[in-house]
Amino acid sequence: MAIEVKDHLFSLSTNNSLYQMKIDEYGVLNHTWYGAKTSMDMSYIEDYPEISFSANLWDTERSRLYSLNDRLLEYPGGGISDFRLPALSVSVRDGSCALDLRYHSYEVTDNKYELSGLPASFEGKGKVQTLKITMKDTVYDIYVDLLYGVFEEENIITRAVIIRNLTFFPLRIHKVMSACLDLPDNEYEVIHFHGRHAMERMMERTSVDHGAFSIGSRRGQSSHQHNPGLILARKNTTEVSGDAYGMLLVYSGSFLAEVEKDQLDQLRAAIGLGTEHFEWTVLPGEKFTAPEAILSFTEAGLGQLSRQYHEFIREHVIRSEFVHKKRPILINNWEATYFDFDGKKLLEIAETAHDLGIDLFVLDDGWFGNRHDDDSSLGDWMVNEEKLRMPLKQLVDRIHAMDMQFGIWIEPEMISEKSNLHHEHPEWVLRSPNRYPARSRYQLVLDMANPEVIDHLENVFAHLIEENGIDYIKWDMNRSISDFYSPSLSPVQQGEMLHRYMLGVYDLADRLTSRFPDVLFEGCAGGGGRFDAGMLHYFPQYWCSDDTDAHNRCFIQYGTSFFYPISATGSHVSAVPNHQSGRVTSLRTRAVVAMAGTFGYELDLSALDEKEKEEVIRQIADYRRKQELICEGDYYRLTDPNTQNVCAWSFVSKDKRKVLVQAVVFEHRPNAKKPHVVLQGLEENGWYRRKADGKLFSGNALMKAGIFLPNELGTDMGYQIEFERIEKKESITMN
Ligand code: DGJ
């Protein structure tokens, strides 16, 4: 059994980890362990001497040994003598903010809990159990349900929290974390993913020092600046060995993740909703559900931790039917034309794309209203026939007639001042009373907290899809939220606005993706500004970054790979000099990098010369051959591009027979040894044939000594090396 409850001890076992909690003599729920499997009650590690200036709970009588401030706690409330960061802060009608949660009851069920209105992981194949531990405040009828989804095979524990107000007065929540993790020692470093537009998810590994370290977003979107996840790793943890814990939030709005090293050198790590401009009122009889967090642990290094997340996200988070389908190779017209196109130009691109073997034509921004630049028409989702010089349906039909699919760009959450929608519904804009809202990319934000807006958007986009036979939608979001006021909410509810906005976005995504299961949805937020497990629940792929430069993408895709699977990572070959960096890289390198994702092109294909077109044809055939291995195989990071001259990664099929190494050598170093990479994840005793020259290598040689890459002149040289495991024959000796 994954969940065992005995003598007040809750033991949650996965194949390679144990998560344990114990109710102590005061009814406090202690977090006794999360980590490698052990076979005992781990509460003995909570052995505290008297610590001065640590207050003692009233009911410990006059004992000075028991303090909440020292103990490893499962879900600490605020205001009752734990001076560390609380997981939950509330206040009641008299203004008091103490929350003293003690054990009330528990329940184990053989299924996975659901979170109404929020994206969450689901059961899928394999065994999962749910543990619900209910805590209750010592004075008021405030109940907190702690939910745990235990996915044994996957080495995943999911967590969520529901706060129920059974008092007769409103309860205000000021802070709510989805998961909190107290660890008994401090020998950890934090790995997190920061960035900016067009440079998302830069991996940073920092020591944990005394005090509190936090990352988060106050932008109403999970953001380019910080991804909603963090990893705790031992100082000596590498890609291939050592302890690592992951905490990933299934949420796309403002968030907060904190790591605190306390006076006893213990760690508290927590992740949940952002606290800035957050205050939620739970009326009597009502409840509040915090988003889910996905926790994972391994002793086998960062690579293994990532593979646990990749597998879990593919099998239990992305609910789209496309998750295991071969995704179409696409051509997107954005970097080819920006706003400057007509139907003829689009058909020209589509025709060339078709001749080269591309499956899907995506019409990006600029097709609707009176949009010739980014200063108008968001909200007016009617085709601009004058610009296209034909109805949208005609364009779609002509592309379908080429035996290609048709996709279209939308930005549902936004509105331009210069739009009919703004004229008709100025009250649908997020803005504070008596103030002008801040513009960003000239645009304003729709009040997604208003159910009327959601109904309107559902109708508009359902009509667009149905009337035109759309096969793919790119759902974009091109600004952060700055005006924290929803005209549809009462003054007292304004602290709920950011979360209600997200609930509205999820509602719309849920409605449209459920209504059109055969339409492939790709998420986007100015590139990867909302690339998170929340959006991936609805959209099986996400545009990784607006930076399409192959060199920069090595770093962006490296950071992205720590939590998110390759099959969810949108990546395209674009033109050179690259529009974001001005860098020139070869077509070969651009394809190598773009193949580590849902592959496509984003340039004016008709401007390529014949040789380049032939190369594109070969690339497409090559990707098709490798697509299953890339999207369904196990992913290994072979180097760290931040410290090495090579960015290399590999895909290994589940049966370890097929291996694809992809690498970019950043610069040629004269009179130096050839660049070299060491492989991972192979059959140690197996023999692998290198496809290019038939040379045989033993699995252990590839994983101990590795292989050399060519030492060509030039910068950013991309390579692909394939191996296939062969049946071991007696005649094979070292060669
Ligand atoms: C930002 C996206 O990331 C781009 O790919 C493109 O769709 C533009 N928006 C269009 O405005």
mmCIF file of C-alpha atoms and ligand atoms in Angstrom, residues 197 332 334 339 364-365 371 409 411 441 474 476 478 524-527 543 546 602, ligand 1:
data_model
loop_
_atom_site.group_PDB
_atom_site.id
_atom_site.type_symbol
_atom_site.label_atom_id
_atom_site.label_comp_id
_atom_site.label_asym_id
_atom_site.label_seq_id
_atom_site.Cartn_x
_atom_site.Cartn_y
_atom_site.Cartn_z
ATOM 1 C CA HIS A 197 11.132 38.210 -21.996
ATOM 2 C CA ASN A 332 4.269 30.052 -38.527
ATOM 3 C CA TRP A 334 5.106 35.637 -37.509
ATOM 4 C CA PHE A 339 1.939 42.310 -39.578
ATOM 5 C CA ASP A 364 -0.155 34.494 -36.411
ATOM 6 C CA ASP A 365 -1.090 37.972 -35.187
ATOM 7 C CA ARG A 371 -4.812 45.295 -37.017
ATOM 8 C CA TRP A 409 -3.332 32.987 -33.364
ATOM 9 C CA GLU A 411 -5.025 36.595 -27.610
ATOM 10 C CA ARG A 441 2.389 46.884 -25.843
ATOM 11 C CA LYS A 474 -2.060 29.539 -30.571
ATOM 12 C CA ASP A 476 -1.076 34.173 -26.629
ATOM 13 C CA ASN A 478 1.368 39.599 -24.264
ATOM 14 C CA CYS A 524 2.118 31.262 -25.471
ATOM 15 C CA ALA A 525 2.667 34.360 -23.362
ATOM 16 C CA GLY A 526 5.059 36.559 -25.276
ATOM 17 C CA GLY A 527 6.979 33.305 -25.659
ATOM 18 C CA TRP A 543 5.834 28.297 -27.260
ATOM 19 C CA ASP A 546 10.278 34.591 -28.424
ATOM 20 C CA GLU A 602 9.087 30.426 -38.554
HETATM 21 C C1 DGJ B 1 4.209 37.016 -28.948
HETATM 22 C C2 DGJ B 1 4.444 35.617 -29.389
HETATM 23 O O1 DGJ B 1 5.343 34.975 -28.540
HETATM 24 C C3 DGJ B 1 4.935 35.628 -30.825
HETATM 25 O O2 DGJ B 1 5.252 34.331 -31.234
HETATM 26 C C4 DGJ B 1 3.875 36.238 -31.691
HETATM 27 O O3 DGJ B 1 2.745 35.410 -31.688
HETATM 28 C C5 DGJ B 1 3.531 37.627 -31.201
HETATM 29 N N1 DGJ B 1 3.212 37.629 -29.808
HETATM 30 C C6 DGJ B 1 2.388 38.191 -31.978
HETATM 31 O O4 DGJ B 1 1.945 39.356 -31.470
#
